[in-house]
DNA sequence: CGATCTATTGATCCGTGTCAAGGTTAGTGG
DNA sequence: CCACTAACCTTGACACGGATCAATAGATCG
């Protein structure tokens, strides 16, 4: 058995809806392994808006896969105020940082009604012995998680506020696309305050920028929705002052050849 | 067999210096498993200052463990200029983000003469079948890597430049301590330019701040060395304007009880 | 010992945080 | 269904931190 990023969620869905026999046929997996997995994966469990999946400091006894909806990870920073560390959408796995046996470093809250699959960590740990390829799949998940977070780190590292916001919009669009949602008319259940925190900006700056973008016909802003109208211009903003120089430098950098 | 964070590196060191028989006795590991591991781990391999372990875009066909020295991970950002994504010290594992089978997202360069253990990814992938607990150990490594990077993300997310630098100094001190180096007199083979990039600041700002800290008797600055003289004051700076408020809020937050 | 890269220091200016006030939305209870 | 309240968003004025430009001094290396 070998899972991969795209089909794992679909597999979970089928997993809980179908009989073992049908699944074994459909995915070419041995019946005993499936039986074992069914003991580990629970769901899809419905979650309400504002529901907390786990809190900062709690034991990492479960990880979650987002079946539907969106979630925010937040933590109290050194100053004591909440700051948004991460946003999760369909297909993302939550709580991987606690797989090493440590506690959760952040609090996870649902931004809208949705549903998740829940995987108990202790049960997962024993199941890996019975299900070949499962642990390997976990490694793949974590490596992708590292890359996903890396992207956010580069985002908050940007100096220009407009670049940050533009990059953020493009990221949301990309995510919507892979989730099968509309990549142009983006639904986003996030307050300005949360966006600002996620981007490392002040609330007022986000508000000002969104409205400036709207004035310049780059986007349309509505409640809980942002529509991209001029993607090229947004990309240009996201890339910094001159993308051409970047491209030129990239082409001349040694590893490229 | 069960490795853990602290002894894995020591295990590698012993691994390459001793005979299989002696190791099997010392660590209580079966001889066949050791034989298998020896095929995967190479080193310690000496590296020169400025040597590149891998380049951005290269296939992720190996991961490395730092036996000695320090390394910087850099990548060309959207603007085309190099930016420092990460710093690695003794005991850190490099290249984990490529374990999922993807390419390296950054270039890895030695900051000083040192040595590394090299683990071939394809060989590692086959070895996990023979060595129980190895894949599980990899998952632990990656979860810690996620947390380590998270810390950096919070660092670059800080607004105040002095906070960033102070946090950075404390991080270096903490790392030096766990590596058995002097946590007060920190060796650091890093140009101002690289520090600035790592912290998301301008070179001049770093220079000014370091000298301001030195003027205020917080630190002593020498070539490739920084000595912490007033750790309390540095902590205060790192924590933002008032650490007390933060502590109070933390104590009153619901998950704490 | 010059050539090149790196660090320091000063002057200036722009961007964004902060404070303040008013407007809008959402959620609650009568 | 509407009044009421609290939370959220927008907009303006202002100050300040840090980026940027520029020029000099110091370090490093062949």
Coordinates of C-alpha atoms (C1' of nucleotides) in Angstrom, one line a residue:
Chain A
X1 CA 0.0 0.0 0.0
X2 CA 1.2 3.4 -0.8
X3 CA -0.8 6.6 -0.1
X4 CA 0.0 10.0 -1.5
X5 CA -0.9 13.6 -0.7
X6 CA -3.9 13.9 -3.0
X7 CA -5.7 10.6 -2.4
X8 CA -5.2 10.2 1.3
X9 CA -8.2 12.4 2.2
X10 CA -10.3 10.7 -0.4
X11 CA -9.2 7.4 1.0
X12 CA -10.3 8.5 4.5
X13 CA -13.6 9.5 3.2
X14 CA -14.2 6.3 1.4
X15 CA -12.8 4.6 4.4
X16 CA -15.6 5.6 6.7
X17 CA -18.4 5.3 4.2
X18 CA -17.7 1.9 2.6
X19 CA -17.5 -1.7 3.8
X20 CA -14.1 -3.2 4.3
X21 CA -14.6 -5.6 1.4
X22 CA -15.5 -2.9 -1.1
X23 CA -12.5 -0.8 0.0
X24 CA -10.1 -3.7 -0.2
X25 CA -11.1 -4.2 -3.8
X26 CA -11.1 -0.5 -4.7
X27 CA -7.7 0.4 -3.3
X28 CA -6.0 -3.0 -3.5
X29 CA -5.3 -3.1 0.2
X30 CA -5.3 -6.2 2.3
X31 CA -8.4 -6.6 4.5
X32 CA -6.5 -7.0 7.7
X33 CA -4.6 -3.7 7.1
X34 CA -7.8 -1.9 6.5
X35 CA -9.4 -3.3 9.6
X36 CA -6.3 -2.0 11.5
X37 CA -6.6 1.5 10.0
X38 CA -10.3 1.7 10.8
X39 CA -9.4 1.5 14.4
X40 CA -7.1 4.5 14.1
X41 CA -9.1 6.9 11.9
X42 CA -12.3 8.4 13.2
X43 CA -14.6 10.7 11.3
X44 CA -15.5 12.8 9.5
X45 CA -16.4 14.5 12.8
X46 CA -18.4 17.7 12.5
X47 CA -17.0 20.8 14.1
X48 CA -18.8 24.1 14.9
X49 CA -17.5 27.5 14.2
X50 CA -15.2 28.6 17.0
X51 CA -14.7 25.0 18.3
X52 CA -11.3 24.3 19.7
X53 CA -9.6 21.0 18.5
X54 CA -6.8 21.3 20.9
X55 CA -5.2 23.9 23.1
X56 CA -1.6 25.2 23.5
X57 CA 0.1 23.1 26.0
X58 CA -2.1 20.0 25.7
X59 CA -0.6 16.6 25.2
X60 CA -0.3 15.8 21.5
X61 CA -2.5 12.7 21.6
X62 CA -4.2 13.1 18.3
X63 CA -3.6 14.6 14.8
X64 CA -6.4 15.7 12.5
X65 CA -7.0 15.9 8.8
X66 CA -9.2 18.7 7.5
X67 CA -12.1 17.2 5.5
X68 CA -14.0 20.4 5.2
X69 CA -13.8 24.0 6.5
X70 CA -10.8 26.0 7.6
X71 CA -8.9 26.4 10.9
X72 CA -6.5 28.8 12.5
X73 CA -3.6 28.0 14.8
X74 CA -2.8 30.6 17.3
X75 CA -0.5 31.0 20.3
X76 CA 0.2 33.6 23.0
X77 CA 3.4 35.3 22.0
X78 CA 6.0 36.8 24.3
X79 CA 4.0 40.0 24.7
X80 CA 1.0 37.9 25.8
X81 CA -1.2 38.7 22.9
X82 CA -2.6 36.0 20.6
X83 CA -0.9 35.7 17.2
X84 CA -1.9 33.6 14.3
X85 CA 0.7 31.0 13.4
X86 CA -1.0 29.1 10.7
X87 CA -4.1 28.6 8.6
X88 CA -5.3 25.1 7.5
X89 CA -7.6 24.2 4.7
X90 CA -9.0 21.0 3.2
X91 CA -6.5 18.2 3.1
X92 CA -4.1 19.7 5.6
X93 CA -3.0 17.7 8.6
X94 CA -3.1 19.4 12.0
X95 CA -0.9 18.8 15.0
X96 CA 2.0 17.0 13.2
X97 CA 4.5 19.0 15.3
X98 CA 3.3 17.0 18.3
X99 CA 3.9 13.6 16.7
X100 CA 7.3 13.5 18.3
X101 CA 5.6 13.0 21.6
X102 CA 5.6 16.6 22.8
X103 CA 2.8 18.9 23.6
X104 CA 0.9 21.2 21.2
X105 CA 2.6 24.5 20.7
X106 CA -0.6 26.3 19.6
X107 CA -4.3 26.4 19.9
X108 CA -6.4 25.2 17.0
X109 CA -9.8 26.8 16.3
X110 CA -12.4 26.2 13.6
X111 CA -13.0 29.4 11.5
X112 CA -16.3 28.0 10.1
X113 CA -18.4 24.9 10.4
X114 CA -16.5 21.9 9.0
X115 CA -15.4 18.4 9.6
X116 CA -12.2 16.5 10.4
X117 CA -10.8 13.1 10.6
X118 CA -9.1 12.3 13.9
X119 CA -6.2 10.0 14.3
X120 CA -5.2 9.0 17.7
X121 CA -1.4 9.2 18.1
X122 CA -1.0 6.2 20.5
X123 CA -3.1 4.0 18.3
X124 CA -1.3 5.3 15.2
X125 CA 2.0 4.4 16.9
X126 CA 0.9 0.8 17.3
X127 CA -0.8 0.6 13.9
X128 CA 2.4 1.4 12.0
X129 CA 3.7 -2.1 12.9
X130 CA 0.8 -3.7 11.1
X131 CA 0.3 -1.4 8.2
X132 CA 3.4 -1.3 5.9
X133 CA 3.9 2.1 4.3
X134 CA 2.0 4.0 7.0
X135 CA 5.0 5.4 8.8
X136 CA 6.5 6.3 5.5
X137 CA 3.4 8.1 4.6
X138 CA 3.6 10.1 7.8
X139 CA 7.2 11.1 6.9
X140 CA 5.9 12.4 3.6
X141 CA 3.2 14.4 5.3
X142 CA 5.7 16.0 7.7
X143 CA 8.1 16.9 4.9
X144 CA 5.3 18.6 3.1
X145 CA 4.2 20.3 6.3
X146 CA 7.8 21.7 6.7
X147 CA 7.6 23.1 3.2
X148 CA 4.1 24.6 3.7
X149 CA 5.3 26.4 6.8
X150 CA 8.5 27.5 5.1
X151 CA 6.3 29.4 2.7
X152 CA 4.6 31.3 5.5
X153 CA 8.0 32.1 7.0
X154 CA 9.1 33.7 3.7
X155 CA 5.8 35.6 3.7
X156 CA 6.2 37.2 7.1
X157 CA 9.9 37.8 6.2
X158 CA 8.9 40.2 3.4
X159 CA 9.5 43.8 4.1
X160 CA 6.8 45.4 2.0
X161 CA 3.2 45.2 3.4
X162 CA 1.7 45.2 -0.1
X163 CA 3.9 42.2 -1.1
X164 CA 2.8 40.3 2.0
X165 CA -0.9 40.8 1.3
X166 CA -0.5 40.1 -2.4
X167 CA 1.4 36.9 -1.7
X168 CA -1.2 35.9 0.8
X169 CA -4.0 36.4 -1.7
X170 CA -2.2 34.3 -4.2
X171 CA -1.6 31.6 -1.7
X172 CA -5.3 31.5 -0.8
X173 CA -6.1 31.3 -4.5
X174 CA -3.7 28.4 -5.0
X175 CA -5.1 26.6 -2.0
X176 CA -8.7 27.1 -3.2
X177 CA -7.8 25.7 -6.6
X178 CA -6.3 22.5 -5.2
X179 CA -9.3 22.1 -3.0
X180 CA -11.7 22.3 -5.9
X181 CA -13.0 25.7 -4.9
X182 CA -13.1 28.8 -7.0
X183 CA -9.6 30.3 -7.2
X184 CA -10.9 33.7 -8.1
X185 CA -13.8 34.2 -5.8
X186 CA -12.1 33.3 -2.5
X187 CA -14.1 32.5 0.6
X188 CA -12.2 33.5 3.8
X189 CA -13.6 33.3 7.3
X190 CA -11.0 35.5 8.8
X191 CA -11.1 38.8 10.6
X192 CA -8.8 41.6 9.6
X193 CA -7.2 41.2 12.9
X194 CA -6.3 37.6 12.2
X195 CA -5.1 38.4 8.7
X196 CA -2.9 41.1 10.1
X197 CA -1.5 38.8 12.8
X198 CA -0.8 36.1 10.2
X199 CA 1.0 38.5 8.0
X200 CA 2.8 40.3 10.7
X201 CA 1.1 43.6 10.1
X202 CA -1.3 46.0 12.0
X203 CA -5.0 45.5 11.5
X204 CA -5.3 49.0 10.1
X205 CA -2.7 48.4 7.5
X206 CA -4.5 45.3 6.2
X207 CA -7.8 47.2 6.1
X208 CA -6.1 50.1 4.2
X209 CA -4.3 47.8 1.8
X210 CA -7.4 45.7 1.0
X211 CA -9.3 48.9 0.2
X212 CA -6.5 50.3 -1.8
X213 CA -6.3 47.1 -3.8
X214 CA -10.1 47.4 -4.4
X215 CA -9.8 51.0 -5.4
X216 CA -7.2 50.0 -8.0
X217 CA -9.4 47.3 -9.4
X218 CA -7.1 44.5 -8.2
X219 CA -9.8 42.8 -6.1
X220 CA -13.3 43.1 -4.9
X221 CA -13.8 42.9 -1.2
X222 CA -17.0 41.6 0.3
X223 CA -17.9 40.1 3.7
X224 CA -15.9 36.9 4.1
X225 CA -15.1 36.9 0.4
X226 CA -12.3 38.3 -1.8
X227 CA -12.5 38.3 -5.6
X228 CA -9.3 38.5 -7.6
X229 CA -9.8 40.8 -10.6
X230 CA -6.2 41.4 -11.8
X231 CA -4.1 38.4 -10.9
X232 CA -1.1 39.6 -13.0
X233 CA -0.8 42.9 -11.1
X234 CA -1.2 41.1 -7.8
X235 CA 1.6 38.7 -8.8
X236 CA 3.7 41.7 -9.7
X237 CA 3.1 43.2 -6.3
X238 CA 3.9 39.9 -4.6
X239 CA 7.2 39.5 -6.3
X240 CA 8.6 42.8 -5.2
X241 CA 9.7 45.8 -7.1
X242 CA 11.0 44.2 -10.3
X243 CA 10.4 40.6 -11.0
X244 CA 12.6 40.8 -14.1
X245 CA 15.7 41.3 -12.1
X246 CA 14.8 38.3 -10.0
X247 CA 14.3 36.2 -13.1
X248 CA 17.6 37.3 -14.6
X249 CA 19.5 36.5 -11.3
X250 CA 17.8 33.1 -11.1
X251 CA 18.9 32.3 -14.7
X252 CA 22.5 33.2 -14.0
X253 CA 22.7 31.4 -10.6
X254 CA 25.0 28.4 -10.8
X255 CA 22.7 25.7 -9.7
X256 CA 20.3 26.3 -12.6
X257 CA 22.7 24.8 -15.1
Chain B
X1 CA 16.3 -0.3 19.4
X2 CA 15.1 3.2 20.2
X3 CA 17.2 6.3 19.5
X4 CA 16.5 9.7 20.9
X5 CA 17.4 13.3 20.1
X6 CA 20.4 13.5 22.4
X7 CA 22.2 10.2 21.7
X8 CA 21.6 9.8 18.0
X9 CA 24.7 11.9 17.1
X10 CA 26.8 10.2 19.7
X11 CA 25.6 6.9 18.3
X12 CA 26.6 7.9 14.8
X13 CA 30.1 8.9 16.1
X14 CA 30.6 5.7 17.9
X15 CA 29.0 4.0 14.9
X16 CA 31.8 4.9 12.6
X17 CA 34.7 4.5 15.0
X18 CA 34.0 1.2 16.6
X19 CA 33.6 -2.4 15.4
X20 CA 30.2 -3.8 15.0
X21 CA 30.7 -6.3 17.9
X22 CA 31.6 -3.6 20.4
X23 CA 28.7 -1.4 19.3
X24 CA 26.2 -4.2 19.5
X25 CA 27.3 -4.7 23.1
X26 CA 27.3 -1.0 24.0
X27 CA 23.9 -0.1 22.6
X28 CA 22.2 -3.4 22.9
X29 CA 21.4 -3.5 19.2
X30 CA 21.4 -6.6 17.1
X31 CA 24.4 -7.1 14.9
X32 CA 22.4 -7.4 11.7
X33 CA 20.6 -4.1 12.3
X34 CA 23.9 -2.4 12.9
X35 CA 25.3 -3.9 9.7
X36 CA 22.4 -2.5 7.9
X37 CA 22.8 1.0 9.4
X38 CA 26.4 1.1 8.6
X39 CA 25.5 0.9 4.9
X40 CA 23.3 4.0 5.3
X41 CA 25.4 6.3 7.4
X42 CA 28.7 7.7 6.1
X43 CA 31.0 9.9 8.0
X44 CA 32.1 12.0 9.7
X45 CA 32.9 13.6 6.4
X46 CA 35.1 16.8 6.7
X47 CA 33.7 19.9 5.1
X48 CA 35.6 23.1 4.3
X49 CA 34.4 26.6 4.9
X50 CA 32.2 27.7 2.1
X51 CA 31.6 24.2 0.9
X52 CA 28.1 23.5 -0.5
X53 CA 26.4 20.4 0.8
X54 CA 23.5 20.7 -1.7
X55 CA 22.0 23.4 -3.9
X56 CA 18.5 24.7 -4.2
X57 CA 16.6 22.7 -6.8
X58 CA 18.8 19.6 -6.5
X59 CA 17.2 16.2 -5.9
X60 CA 16.9 15.4 -2.2
X61 CA 19.0 12.2 -2.3
X62 CA 20.7 12.6 1.1
X63 CA 20.2 14.1 4.5
X64 CA 23.0 15.2 6.8
X65 CA 23.6 15.4 10.5
X66 CA 26.0 18.1 11.7
X67 CA 28.8 16.5 13.7
X68 CA 30.8 19.7 14.0
X69 CA 30.7 23.3 12.7
X70 CA 27.8 25.4 11.5
X71 CA 25.9 25.8 8.3
X72 CA 23.5 28.3 6.7
X73 CA 20.6 27.5 4.4
X74 CA 19.9 30.2 1.9
X75 CA 17.6 30.6 -1.1
X76 CA 17.0 33.2 -3.8
X77 CA 13.8 35.0 -2.8
X78 CA 11.2 36.6 -5.1
X79 CA 13.4 39.7 -5.5
X80 CA 16.3 37.5 -6.6
X81 CA 18.5 38.3 -3.7
X82 CA 19.8 35.6 -1.4
X83 CA 18.1 35.3 1.9
X84 CA 19.1 33.2 4.9
X85 CA 16.4 30.7 5.8
X86 CA 18.1 28.8 8.5
X87 CA 21.1 28.2 10.6
X88 CA 22.2 24.7 11.7
X89 CA 24.5 23.7 14.5
X90 CA 25.9 20.5 16.0
X91 CA 23.2 17.8 16.2
X92 CA 20.9 19.3 13.7
X93 CA 19.7 17.4 10.7
X94 CA 19.8 19.0 7.3
X95 CA 17.6 18.4 4.3
X96 CA 14.6 16.8 6.1
X97 CA 12.2 18.8 4.0
X98 CA 13.3 16.7 1.0
X99 CA 12.6 13.4 2.7
X100 CA 9.2 13.4 1.0
X101 CA 10.9 12.8 -2.3
X102 CA 11.0 16.4 -3.4
X103 CA 13.9 18.7 -4.3
X104 CA 15.8 20.8 -1.9
X105 CA 14.3 24.2 -1.4
X106 CA 17.5 25.9 -0.3
X107 CA 21.2 25.9 -0.7
X108 CA 23.3 24.6 2.2
X109 CA 26.7 26.1 2.9
X110 CA 29.3 25.5 5.6
X111 CA 30.1 28.6 7.6
X112 CA 33.3 27.2 9.0
X113 CA 35.3 24.0 8.8
X114 CA 33.3 21.1 10.2
X115 CA 32.1 17.6 9.6
X116 CA 28.8 15.9 8.8
X117 CA 27.3 12.4 8.7
X118 CA 25.6 11.7 5.4
X119 CA 22.6 9.5 5.1
X120 CA 21.5 8.5 1.6
X121 CA 17.8 8.8 1.2
X122 CA 17.2 5.8 -1.1
X123 CA 19.3 3.6 1.1
X124 CA 17.5 5.0 4.2
X125 CA 14.2 4.1 2.6
X126 CA 15.1 0.5 2.1
X127 CA 16.8 0.3 5.5
X128 CA 13.7 1.2 7.4
X129 CA 12.3 -2.2 6.6
X130 CA 15.2 -3.9 8.3
X131 CA 15.7 -1.7 11.3
X132 CA 12.7 -1.4 13.6
X133 CA 12.3 2.0 15.1
X134 CA 14.3 3.8 12.5
X135 CA 11.3 5.3 10.6
X136 CA 9.8 6.3 13.9
X137 CA 13.0 8.0 14.8
X138 CA 12.8 10.0 11.6
X139 CA 9.3 11.1 12.5
X140 CA 10.6 12.4 15.8
X141 CA 13.4 14.3 14.0
X142 CA 11.0 15.9 11.7
X143 CA 8.6 17.0 14.4
X144 CA 11.4 18.6 16.2
X145 CA 12.6 20.3 13.0
X146 CA 9.1 21.8 12.6
X147 CA 9.3 23.2 16.1
X148 CA 12.8 24.5 15.5
X149 CA 11.7 26.4 12.4
X150 CA 8.6 27.6 14.2
X151 CA 10.8 29.4 16.6
X152 CA 12.5 31.2 13.7
X153 CA 9.2 32.2 12.2
X154 CA 8.2 33.8 15.5
X155 CA 11.5 35.6 15.5
X156 CA 11.2 37.2 12.1
X157 CA 7.6 38.0 13.0
X158 CA 8.7 40.3 15.8
X159 CA 8.2 43.9 15.0
X160 CA 11.0 45.5 17.1
X161 CA 14.5 45.1 15.7
X162 CA 16.1 45.0 19.1
X163 CA 13.7 42.2 20.2
X164 CA 14.8 40.2 17.1
X165 CA 18.4 40.6 17.8
X166 CA 18.1 39.9 21.5
X167 CA 16.0 36.8 20.8
X168 CA 18.6 35.7 18.3
X169 CA 21.4 36.1 20.8
X170 CA 19.5 34.1 23.4
X171 CA 18.8 31.4 20.8
X172 CA 22.5 31.1 19.9
X173 CA 23.4 30.9 23.6
X174 CA 20.9 28.2 24.2
X175 CA 22.2 26.2 21.2
X176 CA 25.8 26.7 22.4
X177 CA 24.9 25.3 25.8
X178 CA 23.2 22.1 24.4
X179 CA 26.2 21.6 22.2
X180 CA 28.6 21.8 25.1
X181 CA 30.1 25.1 24.0
X182 CA 30.3 28.2 26.1
X183 CA 26.8 29.8 26.3
X184 CA 28.3 33.2 27.2
X185 CA 31.2 33.6 24.8
X186 CA 29.4 32.6 21.6
X187 CA 31.4 31.8 18.5
X188 CA 29.5 32.8 15.3
X189 CA 30.9 32.6 11.8
X190 CA 28.3 34.8 10.3
X191 CA 28.6 38.1 8.4
X192 CA 26.4 41.0 9.5
X193 CA 24.7 40.7 6.1
X194 CA 23.7 37.1 6.9
X195 CA 22.5 37.9 10.4
X196 CA 20.4 40.7 8.9
X197 CA 18.9 38.4 6.3
X198 CA 18.2 35.8 8.9
X199 CA 16.4 38.3 11.2
X200 CA 14.7 40.2 8.4
X201 CA 16.6 43.4 8.9
X202 CA 19.0 45.7 7.0
X203 CA 22.7 45.1 7.5
X204 CA 23.2 48.5 8.9
X205 CA 20.5 48.0 11.5
X206 CA 22.2 44.9 12.8
X207 CA 25.5 46.7 12.9
X208 CA 24.0 49.6 14.8
X209 CA 22.2 47.4 17.2
X210 CA 25.2 45.3 18.0
X211 CA 27.2 48.3 18.8
X212 CA 24.4 49.9 20.8
X213 CA 24.2 46.7 22.8
X214 CA 27.9 46.8 23.3
X215 CA 27.8 50.5 24.4
X216 CA 25.1 49.6 26.9
X217 CA 27.3 46.8 28.4
X218 CA 24.9 44.1 27.3
X219 CA 27.4 42.3 25.1
X220 CA 31.0 42.4 23.9
X221 CA 31.5 42.3 20.2
X222 CA 34.6 40.8 18.7
X223 CA 35.4 39.3 15.3
X224 CA 33.3 36.1 15.0
X225 CA 32.5 36.2 18.7
X226 CA 29.8 37.7 20.8
X227 CA 30.0 37.7 24.6
X228 CA 26.8 38.1 26.6
X229 CA 27.4 40.3 29.6
X230 CA 23.9 41.1 30.9
X231 CA 21.7 38.2 30.0
X232 CA 18.7 39.5 32.1
X233 CA 18.6 42.7 30.2
X234 CA 18.8 40.9 26.9
X235 CA 15.9 38.7 27.9
X236 CA 14.0 41.7 28.8
X237 CA 14.6 43.2 25.4
X238 CA 13.7 39.9 23.7
X239 CA 10.4 39.6 25.5
X240 CA 9.1 42.9 24.3
X241 CA 8.1 45.9 26.3
X242 CA 6.7 44.3 29.4
X243 CA 7.2 40.6 30.1
X244 CA 5.1 40.9 33.2
X245 CA 2.0 41.5 31.3
X246 CA 2.8 38.4 29.2
X247 CA 3.3 36.3 32.3
X248 CA 0.1 37.4 33.8
X249 CA -1.8 36.7 30.7
X250 CA -0.3 33.3 30.4
X251 CA -1.2 32.4 34.0
X252 CA -4.8 33.5 33.4
X253 CA -5.2 31.6 30.1
X254 CA -7.7 28.7 30.4
X255 CA -5.4 25.9 29.2
X256 CA -3.0 26.5 31.9
X257 CA -5.3 25.0 34.6
Chain C
dC1 C1' 50.6 45.5 -0.9
dG2 C1' 46.8 46.6 -3.5
dA3 C1' 42.1 44.7 -4.5
dT4 C1' 37.9 43.3 -2.8
dC5 C1' 34.7 42.3 0.4
dT6 C1' 32.8 43.6 5.0
dA7 C1' 31.7 46.8 8.9
dT8 C1' 30.6 51.2 10.7
dT9 C1' 28.5 55.7 11.0
dG10 C1' 25.8 59.6 9.6
dA11 C1' 21.9 61.9 7.2
dT12 C1' 17.5 61.5 5.2
dC13 C1' 12.9 59.9 4.2
dC14 C1' 9.3 56.7 3.6
dG15 C1' 6.2 53.2 5.4
dT16 C1' 3.8 51.4 8.8
dG17 C1' 2.5 51.3 13.7
dT18 C1' -0.1 53.7 17.0
dC19 C1' -3.8 56.5 18.8
dA20 C1' -8.3 58.3 18.1
dA21 C1' -13.0 58.7 16.4
dG22 C1' -16.9 57.3 13.7
dG23 C1' -19.3 53.8 11.0
dT24 C1' -20.8 49.1 10.2
dT25 C1' -22.0 44.4 11.1
dA26 C1' -23.3 40.7 13.9
dG27 C1' -25.2 38.6 17.8
dT28 C1' -28.6 38.8 21.9
dG29 C1' -32.7 39.2 24.3
dG30 C1' -37.0 41.3 25.0
Chain D
dC1 C1' -38.8 42.1 14.5
dC2 C1' -36.5 45.6 16.5
dA3 C1' -33.6 47.7 20.0
dC4 C1' -29.3 47.3 22.1
dT5 C1' -24.6 46.1 22.7
dA6 C1' -20.3 44.5 21.6
dA7 C1' -17.2 43.3 18.3
dC8 C1' -15.3 44.6 14.1
dC9 C1' -14.0 47.6 10.2
dT10 C1' -12.7 52.0 8.2
dT11 C1' -10.4 56.4 7.9
dG12 C1' -7.5 60.2 9.4
dA13 C1' -3.5 62.4 11.7
dC14 C1' 0.9 61.8 13.4
dA15 C1' 5.3 60.1 15.0
dC16 C1' 9.0 57.1 14.8
dG17 C1' 11.7 53.1 13.6
dG18 C1' 14.2 51.3 10.4
dA19 C1' 15.3 51.2 5.2
dT20 C1' 18.1 53.4 2.1
dC21 C1' 21.9 56.1 0.2
dA22 C1' 26.5 57.5 0.7
dA23 C1' 31.1 57.8 2.4
dT24 C1' 34.8 56.0 5.2
dA25 C1' 37.3 52.7 7.7
dG26 C1' 38.7 48.1 8.5
dA27 C1' 39.4 43.2 7.4
dT28 C1' 40.8 39.4 4.4
dC29 C1' 43.2 37.2 0.8
dG30 C1' 45.9 36.3 -3.0

